[in-house]
Amino acid sequence: MFTISKQFHFSASHQLHGLAEDHPCSRLHGHNYIAEVVLQSTTLNSVGFVRDYRELSDLKNYIDDELDHRHLNDVLGENNTTAEKMAQHLYEWAHARWSEVVAVRISETPKTWAEYRP
């Protein structure tokens, strides 16, 4: 099995509802996110790629146009835009375009990651 991944960076705000008032995530706040898309294949194309990284620029464009410097609650229409839900959202977007996508990971901080892998 061949595995490749690519990271994309963006900044956005969100707010998580239903938490205790003193929980920091209950307040409006933002993160410098890292989204990592993971692709796998048992075979390589004629050039020797799972998929050409340049083809993933559509994901960069989507992130830049729709998520970067936005309020994620508004963009996704959810009260709780957790890293887990962001990973699922980006997985569904990417997998609809590239069948080799097997997972998406989201980092809100250098020490935390959430992954969606069906």
mmCIF file of N, CA and C in Angstrom:
data_model
loop_
_atom_site.group_PDB
_atom_site.id
_atom_site.type_symbol
_atom_site.label_atom_id
_atom_site.label_comp_id
_atom_site.label_asym_id
_atom_site.label_seq_id
_atom_site.Cartn_x
_atom_site.Cartn_y
_atom_site.Cartn_z
ATOM 1 N N MET A 1 0.848 -1.184 0.000
ATOM 2 C CA MET A 1 0.000 0.000 0.000
ATOM 3 C C MET A 1 0.886 1.237 0.000
ATOM 4 N N PHE A 2 0.571 2.154 -0.864
ATOM 5 C CA PHE A 2 1.276 3.433 -0.932
ATOM 6 C C PHE A 2 0.413 4.488 -0.248
ATOM 7 N N THR A 3 1.035 5.337 0.547
ATOM 8 C CA THR A 3 0.328 6.387 1.270
ATOM 9 C C THR A 3 1.037 7.712 1.049
ATOM 10 N N ILE A 4 0.255 8.739 0.719
ATOM 11 C CA ILE A 4 0.778 10.105 0.639
ATOM 12 C C ILE A 4 -0.130 10.997 1.472
ATOM 13 N N SER A 5 0.381 12.144 1.851
ATOM 14 C CA SER A 5 -0.459 13.121 2.545
ATOM 15 C C SER A 5 0.026 14.519 2.211
ATOM 16 N N LYS A 6 -0.860 15.460 2.401
ATOM 17 C CA LYS A 6 -0.522 16.860 2.168
ATOM 18 C C LYS A 6 -1.245 17.698 3.209
ATOM 19 N N GLN A 7 -0.546 18.708 3.721
ATOM 20 C CA GLN A 7 -1.110 19.598 4.721
ATOM 21 C C GLN A 7 -1.506 20.936 4.107
ATOM 22 N N PHE A 8 -2.555 21.500 4.685
ATOM 23 C CA PHE A 8 -3.059 22.813 4.298
ATOM 24 C C PHE A 8 -3.291 23.609 5.577
ATOM 25 N N HIS A 9 -2.917 24.876 5.577
ATOM 26 C CA HIS A 9 -3.029 25.727 6.764
ATOM 27 C C HIS A 9 -4.085 26.798 6.532
ATOM 28 N N PHE A 10 -4.861 27.064 7.584
ATOM 29 C CA PHE A 10 -5.830 28.155 7.519
ATOM 30 C C PHE A 10 -6.148 28.623 8.935
ATOM 31 N N SER A 11 -6.682 29.813 9.025
ATOM 32 C CA SER A 11 -7.084 30.391 10.310
ATOM 33 C C SER A 11 -8.579 30.646 10.277
ATOM 34 N N ALA A 12 -9.251 30.304 11.373
ATOM 35 C CA ALA A 12 -10.698 30.494 11.429
ATOM 36 C C ALA A 12 -11.151 30.533 12.882
ATOM 37 N N SER A 13 -12.348 31.057 13.086
ATOM 38 C CA SER A 13 -12.933 31.093 14.429
ATOM 39 C C SER A 13 -14.056 30.070 14.535
ATOM 40 N N HIS A 14 -14.380 29.737 15.771
ATOM 41 C CA HIS A 14 -15.546 28.910 16.051
ATOM 42 C C HIS A 14 -15.916 29.072 17.514
ATOM 43 N N GLN A 15 -17.054 28.506 17.859
ATOM 44 C CA GLN A 15 -17.528 28.533 19.230
ATOM 45 C C GLN A 15 -18.278 27.228 19.471
ATOM 46 N N LEU A 16 -18.019 26.603 20.603
ATOM 47 C CA LEU A 16 -18.676 25.349 20.941
ATOM 48 C C LEU A 16 -19.746 25.611 21.993
ATOM 49 N N HIS A 17 -20.966 25.249 21.659
ATOM 50 C CA HIS A 17 -22.103 25.476 22.551
ATOM 51 C C HIS A 17 -22.353 24.227 23.392
ATOM 52 N N GLY A 18 -22.970 24.425 24.560
ATOM 53 C CA GLY A 18 -23.309 23.301 25.417
ATOM 54 C C GLY A 18 -22.232 22.941 26.420
ATOM 55 N N LEU A 19 -21.165 23.715 26.460
ATOM 56 C CA LEU A 19 -20.109 23.500 27.445
ATOM 57 C C LEU A 19 -20.350 24.392 28.655
ATOM 58 N N ALA A 20 -19.676 24.097 29.743
ATOM 59 C CA ALA A 20 -19.763 24.954 30.928
ATOM 60 C C ALA A 20 -19.306 26.366 30.564
ATOM 61 N N GLU A 21 -19.897 27.357 31.210
ATOM 62 C CA GLU A 21 -19.564 28.754 30.907
ATOM 63 C C GLU A 21 -18.090 29.058 31.085
ATOM 64 N N ASP A 22 -17.438 28.368 32.019
ATOM 65 C CA ASP A 22 -16.020 28.652 32.265
ATOM 66 C C ASP A 22 -15.086 27.853 31.340
ATOM 67 N N HIS A 23 -15.654 27.044 30.458
ATOM 68 C CA HIS A 23 -14.817 26.296 29.510
ATOM 69 C C HIS A 23 -14.338 27.258 28.426
ATOM 70 N N PRO A 24 -13.035 27.309 28.144
ATOM 71 C CA PRO A 24 -12.530 28.285 27.172
ATOM 72 C C PRO A 24 -13.122 28.121 25.773
ATOM 73 N N CYS A 25 -13.513 26.914 25.404
ATOM 74 C CA CYS A 25 -14.050 26.702 24.057
ATOM 75 C C CYS A 25 -15.501 27.146 23.918
ATOM 76 N N SER A 26 -16.144 27.519 25.054
ATOM 77 C CA SER A 26 -17.514 28.025 24.972
ATOM 78 C C SER A 26 -17.539 29.469 24.488
ATOM 79 N N ARG A 27 -16.384 30.119 24.574
ATOM 80 C CA ARG A 27 -16.276 31.502 24.093
ATOM 81 C C ARG A 27 -15.870 31.502 22.619
ATOM 82 N N LEU A 28 -16.220 32.559 21.928
ATOM 83 C CA LEU A 28 -15.759 32.739 20.556
ATOM 84 C C LEU A 28 -14.238 32.788 20.572
ATOM 85 N N HIS A 29 -13.599 31.957 19.751
ATOM 86 C CA HIS A 29 -12.143 31.918 19.700
ATOM 87 C C HIS A 29 -11.709 31.377 18.336
ATOM 88 N N GLY A 30 -10.430 31.413 18.075
ATOM 89 C CA GLY A 30 -9.933 30.958 16.782
ATOM 90 C C GLY A 30 -8.706 30.082 16.918
ATOM 91 N N HIS A 31 -8.374 29.464 15.806
ATOM 92 C CA HIS A 31 -7.205 28.594 15.735
ATOM 93 C C HIS A 31 -6.490 28.814 14.412
ATOM 94 N N ASN A 32 -5.230 28.477 14.412
ATOM 95 C CA ASN A 32 -4.466 28.324 13.183
ATOM 96 C C ASN A 32 -4.476 26.830 12.879
ATOM 97 N N TYR A 33 -5.402 26.429 12.030
ATOM 98 C CA TYR A 33 -5.645 25.024 11.753
ATOM 99 C C TYR A 33 -4.623 24.454 10.773
ATOM 100 N N ILE A 34 -4.400 23.165 10.911
ATOM 101 C CA ILE A 34 -3.711 22.385 9.896
ATOM 102 C C ILE A 34 -4.652 21.260 9.503
ATOM 103 N N ALA A 35 -4.954 21.181 8.214
ATOM 104 C CA ALA A 35 -5.742 20.079 7.679
ATOM 105 C C ALA A 35 -4.796 19.205 6.873
ATOM 106 N N GLU A 36 -4.828 17.919 7.140
ATOM 107 C CA GLU A 36 -3.975 16.976 6.412
ATOM 108 C C GLU A 36 -4.860 15.943 5.738
ATOM 109 N N VAL A 37 -4.737 15.833 4.430
ATOM 110 C CA VAL A 37 -5.487 14.836 3.672
ATOM 111 C C VAL A 37 -4.546 13.661 3.381
ATOM 112 N N VAL A 38 -5.056 12.445 3.589
ATOM 113 C CA VAL A 38 -4.266 11.225 3.426
ATOM 114 C C VAL A 38 -4.878 10.407 2.294
ATOM 115 N N LEU A 39 -4.048 9.999 1.349
ATOM 116 C CA LEU A 39 -4.492 9.199 0.218
ATOM 117 C C LEU A 39 -3.702 7.899 0.176
ATOM 118 N N GLN A 40 -4.376 6.816 -0.238
ATOM 119 C CA GLN A 40 -3.717 5.512 -0.336
ATOM 120 C C GLN A 40 -4.127 4.804 -1.614
ATOM 121 N N SER A 41 -3.202 3.983 -2.106
ATOM 122 C CA SER A 41 -3.498 3.163 -3.272
ATOM 123 C C SER A 41 -2.561 1.960 -3.282
ATOM 124 N N THR A 42 -3.051 0.870 -3.804
ATOM 125 C CA THR A 42 -2.202 -0.318 -3.957
ATOM 126 C C THR A 42 -1.381 -0.237 -5.228
ATOM 127 N N THR A 43 -1.750 0.689 -6.127
ATOM 128 C CA THR A 43 -1.022 0.851 -7.386
ATOM 129 C C THR A 43 -0.632 2.310 -7.567
ATOM 130 N N LEU A 44 0.308 2.523 -8.461
ATOM 131 C CA LEU A 44 0.746 3.874 -8.807
ATOM 132 C C LEU A 44 0.343 4.162 -10.251
ATOM 133 N N ASN A 45 0.163 5.439 -10.564
ATOM 134 C CA ASN A 45 -0.174 5.787 -11.943
ATOM 135 C C ASN A 45 1.062 5.654 -12.831
ATOM 136 N N SER A 46 0.942 5.998 -14.088
ATOM 137 C CA SER A 46 2.034 5.794 -15.049
ATOM 138 C C SER A 46 3.286 6.598 -14.719
ATOM 139 N N VAL A 47 3.135 7.664 -13.951
ATOM 140 C CA VAL A 47 4.280 8.489 -13.558
ATOM 141 C C VAL A 47 4.933 7.949 -12.296
ATOM 142 N N GLY A 48 4.169 7.187 -11.490
ATOM 143 C CA GLY A 48 4.668 6.667 -10.232
ATOM 144 C C GLY A 48 4.076 7.343 -9.021
ATOM 145 N N PHE A 49 2.936 8.002 -9.196
ATOM 146 C CA PHE A 49 2.255 8.711 -8.107
ATOM 147 C C PHE A 49 1.024 7.938 -7.644
ATOM 148 N N VAL A 50 0.674 8.086 -6.371
ATOM 149 C CA VAL A 50 -0.678 7.748 -5.926
ATOM 150 C C VAL A 50 -1.623 8.746 -6.586
ATOM 151 N N ARG A 51 -1.286 10.013 -6.454
ATOM 152 C CA ARG A 51 -1.961 11.119 -7.137
ATOM 153 C C ARG A 51 -0.989 12.286 -7.123
ATOM 154 N N ASP A 52 -0.947 13.032 -8.197
ATOM 155 C CA ASP A 52 -0.076 14.199 -8.285
ATOM 156 C C ASP A 52 -0.521 15.227 -7.236
ATOM 157 N N TYR A 53 0.402 15.665 -6.394
ATOM 158 C CA TYR A 53 0.068 16.657 -5.362
ATOM 159 C C TYR A 53 -0.573 17.910 -5.951
ATOM 160 N N ARG A 54 -0.203 18.254 -7.166
ATOM 161 C CA ARG A 54 -0.771 19.456 -7.782
ATOM 162 C C ARG A 54 -2.275 19.345 -7.954
ATOM 163 N N GLU A 55 -2.776 18.130 -8.123
ATOM 164 C CA GLU A 55 -4.217 17.938 -8.275
ATOM 165 C C GLU A 55 -4.962 18.312 -6.997
ATOM 166 N N LEU A 56 -4.274 18.294 -5.882
ATOM 167 C CA LEU A 56 -4.907 18.616 -4.609
ATOM 168 C C LEU A 56 -5.078 20.117 -4.397
ATOM 169 N N SER A 57 -4.668 20.910 -5.369
ATOM 170 C CA SER A 57 -4.821 22.361 -5.248
ATOM 171 C C SER A 57 -6.293 22.761 -5.148
ATOM 172 N N ASP A 58 -7.205 21.926 -5.654
ATOM 173 C CA ASP A 58 -8.629 22.230 -5.501
ATOM 174 C C ASP A 58 -9.025 22.271 -4.029
ATOM 175 N N LEU A 59 -8.415 21.412 -3.216
ATOM 176 C CA LEU A 59 -8.698 21.438 -1.781
ATOM 177 C C LEU A 59 -8.136 22.714 -1.160
ATOM 178 N N LYS A 60 -6.951 23.102 -1.568
ATOM 179 C CA LYS A 60 -6.380 24.365 -1.077
ATOM 180 C C LYS A 60 -7.300 25.531 -1.438
ATOM 181 N N ASN A 61 -7.787 25.539 -2.672
ATOM 182 C CA ASN A 61 -8.675 26.622 -3.098
ATOM 183 C C ASN A 61 -9.967 26.627 -2.286
ATOM 184 N N TYR A 62 -10.528 25.453 -2.027
ATOM 185 C CA TYR A 62 -11.747 25.370 -1.223
ATOM 186 C C TYR A 62 -11.498 25.916 0.184
ATOM 187 N N ILE A 63 -10.406 25.482 0.797
ATOM 188 C CA ILE A 63 -10.077 25.950 2.145
ATOM 189 C C ILE A 63 -9.869 27.456 2.148
ATOM 190 N N ASP A 64 -9.101 27.970 1.182
ATOM 191 C CA ASP A 64 -8.839 29.405 1.116
ATOM 192 C C ASP A 64 -10.117 30.214 0.889
ATOM 193 N N ASP A 65 -10.976 29.726 0.007
ATOM 194 C CA ASP A 65 -12.176 30.478 -0.361
ATOM 195 C C ASP A 65 -13.307 30.354 0.657
ATOM 196 N N GLU A 66 -13.449 29.185 1.289
ATOM 197 C CA GLU A 66 -14.629 28.924 2.107
ATOM 198 C C GLU A 66 -14.373 28.891 3.614
ATOM 199 N N LEU A 67 -13.137 28.558 4.033
ATOM 200 C CA LEU A 67 -12.871 28.374 5.461
ATOM 201 C C LEU A 67 -11.913 29.394 6.057
ATOM 202 N N ASP A 68 -10.924 29.796 5.310
ATOM 203 C CA ASP A 68 -9.884 30.669 5.850
ATOM 204 C C ASP A 68 -10.455 32.020 6.265
ATOM 205 N N HIS A 69 -10.141 32.419 7.480
ATOM 206 C CA HIS A 69 -10.600 33.687 8.063
ATOM 207 C C HIS A 69 -12.119 33.825 8.034
ATOM 208 N N ARG A 70 -12.780 32.712 8.337
ATOM 209 C CA ARG A 70 -14.241 32.684 8.432
ATOM 210 C C ARG A 70 -14.637 32.177 9.821
ATOM 211 N N HIS A 71 -15.906 32.342 10.134
ATOM 212 C CA HIS A 71 -16.458 31.787 11.372
ATOM 213 C C HIS A 71 -17.066 30.434 10.999
ATOM 214 N N LEU A 72 -16.461 29.353 11.457
ATOM 215 C CA LEU A 72 -16.829 28.014 11.010
ATOM 216 C C LEU A 72 -18.258 27.636 11.371
ATOM 217 N N ASN A 73 -18.794 28.147 12.464
ATOM 218 C CA ASN A 73 -20.192 27.872 12.807
ATOM 219 C C ASN A 73 -21.113 28.350 11.680
ATOM 220 N N ASP A 74 -20.803 29.508 11.101
ATOM 221 C CA ASP A 74 -21.610 30.039 10.002
ATOM 222 C C ASP A 74 -21.394 29.227 8.725
ATOM 223 N N VAL A 75 -20.160 28.891 8.430
ATOM 224 C CA VAL A 75 -19.841 28.178 7.186
ATOM 225 C C VAL A 75 -20.480 26.798 7.171
ATOM 226 N N LEU A 76 -20.352 26.064 8.272
ATOM 227 C CA LEU A 76 -20.855 24.695 8.312
ATOM 228 C C LEU A 76 -22.288 24.600 8.826
ATOM 229 N N GLY A 77 -22.825 25.724 9.316
ATOM 230 C CA GLY A 77 -24.192 25.730 9.807
ATOM 231 C C GLY A 77 -24.398 24.841 11.022
ATOM 232 N N GLU A 78 -23.397 24.775 11.886
ATOM 233 C CA GLU A 78 -23.453 23.923 13.076
ATOM 234 C C GLU A 78 -23.116 24.742 14.315
ATOM 235 N N ASN A 79 -23.665 24.330 15.456
ATOM 236 C CA ASN A 79 -23.329 24.981 16.717
ATOM 237 C C ASN A 79 -21.980 24.513 17.247
ATOM 238 N N ASN A 80 -21.563 23.321 16.890
ATOM 239 C CA ASN A 80 -20.331 22.766 17.442
ATOM 240 C C ASN A 80 -19.419 22.276 16.324
ATOM 241 N N THR A 81 -18.645 23.193 15.801
ATOM 242 C CA THR A 81 -17.711 22.860 14.723
ATOM 243 C C THR A 81 -16.406 22.376 15.350
ATOM 244 N N THR A 82 -16.468 21.169 15.875
ATOM 245 C CA THR A 82 -15.301 20.565 16.510
ATOM 246 C C THR A 82 -14.292 20.145 15.442
ATOM 247 N N ALA A 83 -13.080 19.865 15.877
ATOM 248 C CA ALA A 83 -12.061 19.358 14.950
ATOM 249 C C ALA A 83 -12.529 18.054 14.314
ATOM 250 N N GLU A 84 -13.247 17.239 15.080
ATOM 251 C CA GLU A 84 -13.763 15.980 14.558
ATOM 252 C C GLU A 84 -14.732 16.225 13.401
ATOM 253 N N LYS A 85 -15.632 17.193 13.578
ATOM 254 C CA LYS A 85 -16.601 17.492 12.520
ATOM 255 C C LYS A 85 -15.938 18.153 11.322
ATOM 256 N N MET A 86 -14.925 18.967 11.580
ATOM 257 C CA MET A 86 -14.172 19.574 10.472
ATOM 258 C C MET A 86 -13.467 18.495 9.647
ATOM 259 N N ALA A 87 -12.880 17.514 10.334
ATOM 260 C CA ALA A 87 -12.200 16.421 9.629
ATOM 261 C C ALA A 87 -13.192 15.663 8.761
ATOM 262 N N GLN A 88 -14.375 15.386 9.297
ATOM 263 C CA GLN A 88 -15.385 14.676 8.512
ATOM 264 C C GLN A 88 -15.828 15.512 7.312
ATOM 265 N N HIS A 89 -16.058 16.790 7.526
ATOM 266 C CA HIS A 89 -16.486 17.680 6.441
ATOM 267 C C HIS A 89 -15.454 17.691 5.311
ATOM 268 N N LEU A 90 -14.198 17.871 5.656
ATOM 269 C CA LEU A 90 -13.161 17.930 4.617
ATOM 270 C C LEU A 90 -12.930 16.565 3.976
ATOM 271 N N TYR A 91 -13.085 15.484 4.750
ATOM 272 C CA TYR A 91 -12.975 14.150 4.157
ATOM 273 C C TYR A 91 -14.051 13.977 3.081
ATOM 274 N N GLU A 92 -15.293 14.294 3.414
ATOM 275 C CA GLU A 92 -16.385 14.109 2.457
ATOM 276 C C GLU A 92 -16.178 14.957 1.217
ATOM 277 N N TRP A 93 -15.704 16.184 1.399
ATOM 278 C CA TRP A 93 -15.436 17.059 0.254
ATOM 279 C C TRP A 93 -14.341 16.456 -0.626
ATOM 280 N N ALA A 94 -13.248 16.028 -0.001
ATOM 281 C CA ALA A 94 -12.102 15.515 -0.768
ATOM 282 C C ALA A 94 -12.383 14.144 -1.381
ATOM 283 N N HIS A 95 -13.020 13.264 -0.635
ATOM 284 C CA HIS A 95 -13.267 11.910 -1.145
ATOM 285 C C HIS A 95 -14.220 11.925 -2.336
ATOM 286 N N ALA A 96 -15.114 12.898 -2.375
ATOM 287 C CA ALA A 96 -16.015 13.035 -3.524
ATOM 288 C C ALA A 96 -15.245 13.353 -4.801
ATOM 289 N N ARG A 97 -14.039 13.885 -4.662
ATOM 290 C CA ARG A 97 -13.226 14.260 -5.821
ATOM 291 C C ARG A 97 -12.125 13.256 -6.136
ATOM 292 N N TRP A 98 -11.576 12.644 -5.083
ATOM 293 C CA TRP A 98 -10.443 11.728 -5.256
ATOM 294 C C TRP A 98 -10.711 10.461 -4.466
ATOM 295 N N SER A 99 -10.897 9.369 -5.158
ATOM 296 C CA SER A 99 -11.271 8.111 -4.500
ATOM 297 C C SER A 99 -10.176 7.570 -3.589
ATOM 298 N N GLU A 100 -8.949 8.014 -3.778
ATOM 299 C CA GLU A 100 -7.835 7.527 -2.959
ATOM 300 C C GLU A 100 -7.811 8.125 -1.551
ATOM 301 N N VAL A 101 -8.625 9.126 -1.285
ATOM 302 C CA VAL A 101 -8.644 9.756 0.038
ATOM 303 C C VAL A 101 -9.187 8.752 1.053
ATOM 304 N N VAL A 102 -8.400 8.514 2.107
ATOM 305 C CA VAL A 102 -8.805 7.559 3.145
ATOM 306 C C VAL A 102 -9.001 8.218 4.509
ATOM 307 N N ALA A 103 -8.487 9.433 4.689
ATOM 308 C CA ALA A 103 -8.609 10.099 5.983
ATOM 309 C C ALA A 103 -8.294 11.574 5.844
ATOM 310 N N VAL A 104 -8.815 12.332 6.802
ATOM 311 C CA VAL A 104 -8.437 13.736 6.959
ATOM 312 C C VAL A 104 -8.190 13.960 8.434
ATOM 313 N N ARG A 105 -7.101 14.650 8.721
ATOM 314 C CA ARG A 105 -6.749 15.009 10.097
ATOM 315 C C ARG A 105 -6.812 16.524 10.223
ATOM 316 N N ILE A 106 -7.272 16.971 11.393
ATOM 317 C CA ILE A 106 -7.335 18.406 11.694
ATOM 318 C C ILE A 106 -6.585 18.661 12.991
ATOM 319 N N SER A 107 -5.728 19.653 12.969
ATOM 320 C CA SER A 107 -5.035 20.092 14.174
ATOM 321 C C SER A 107 -5.470 21.512 14.499
ATOM 322 N N GLU A 108 -5.855 21.716 15.762
ATOM 323 C CA GLU A 108 -6.164 23.059 16.240
ATOM 324 C C GLU A 108 -4.975 23.666 16.971
ATOM 325 N N THR A 109 -4.147 22.808 17.533
ATOM 326 C CA THR A 109 -2.939 23.239 18.244
ATOM 327 C C THR A 109 -1.816 22.271 17.892
ATOM 328 N N PRO A 110 -0.582 22.625 18.165
ATOM 329 C CA PRO A 110 0.530 21.711 17.849
ATOM 330 C C PRO A 110 0.457 20.366 18.583
ATOM 331 N N LYS A 111 -0.343 20.291 19.647
ATOM 332 C CA LYS A 111 -0.394 19.065 20.438
ATOM 333 C C LYS A 111 -1.660 18.238 20.221
ATOM 334 N N THR A 112 -2.598 18.722 19.388
ATOM 335 C CA THR A 112 -3.876 18.023 19.252
ATOM 336 C C THR A 112 -4.210 17.735 17.793
ATOM 337 N N TRP A 113 -4.765 16.544 17.552
ATOM 338 C CA TRP A 113 -5.217 16.136 16.221
ATOM 339 C C TRP A 113 -6.531 15.391 16.350
ATOM 340 N N ALA A 114 -7.410 15.575 15.396
ATOM 341 C CA ALA A 114 -8.614 14.749 15.264
ATOM 342 C C ALA A 114 -8.584 14.192 13.850
ATOM 343 N N GLU A 115 -8.993 12.950 13.710
ATOM 344 C CA GLU A 115 -8.968 12.303 12.400
ATOM 345 C C GLU A 115 -10.338 11.708 12.089
ATOM 346 N N TYR A 116 -10.751 11.865 10.832
ATOM 347 C CA TYR A 116 -11.925 11.157 10.342
ATOM 348 C C TYR A 116 -11.462 10.166 9.294
ATOM 349 N N ARG A 117 -11.810 8.903 9.530
ATOM 350 C CA ARG A 117 -11.469 7.810 8.621
ATOM 351 C C ARG A 117 -12.646 6.835 8.664
ATOM 352 N N PRO A 118 -13.445 6.774 7.586
ATOM 353 C CA PRO A 118 -14.625 5.888 7.637
ATOM 354 C C PRO A 118 -14.234 4.417 7.730
#
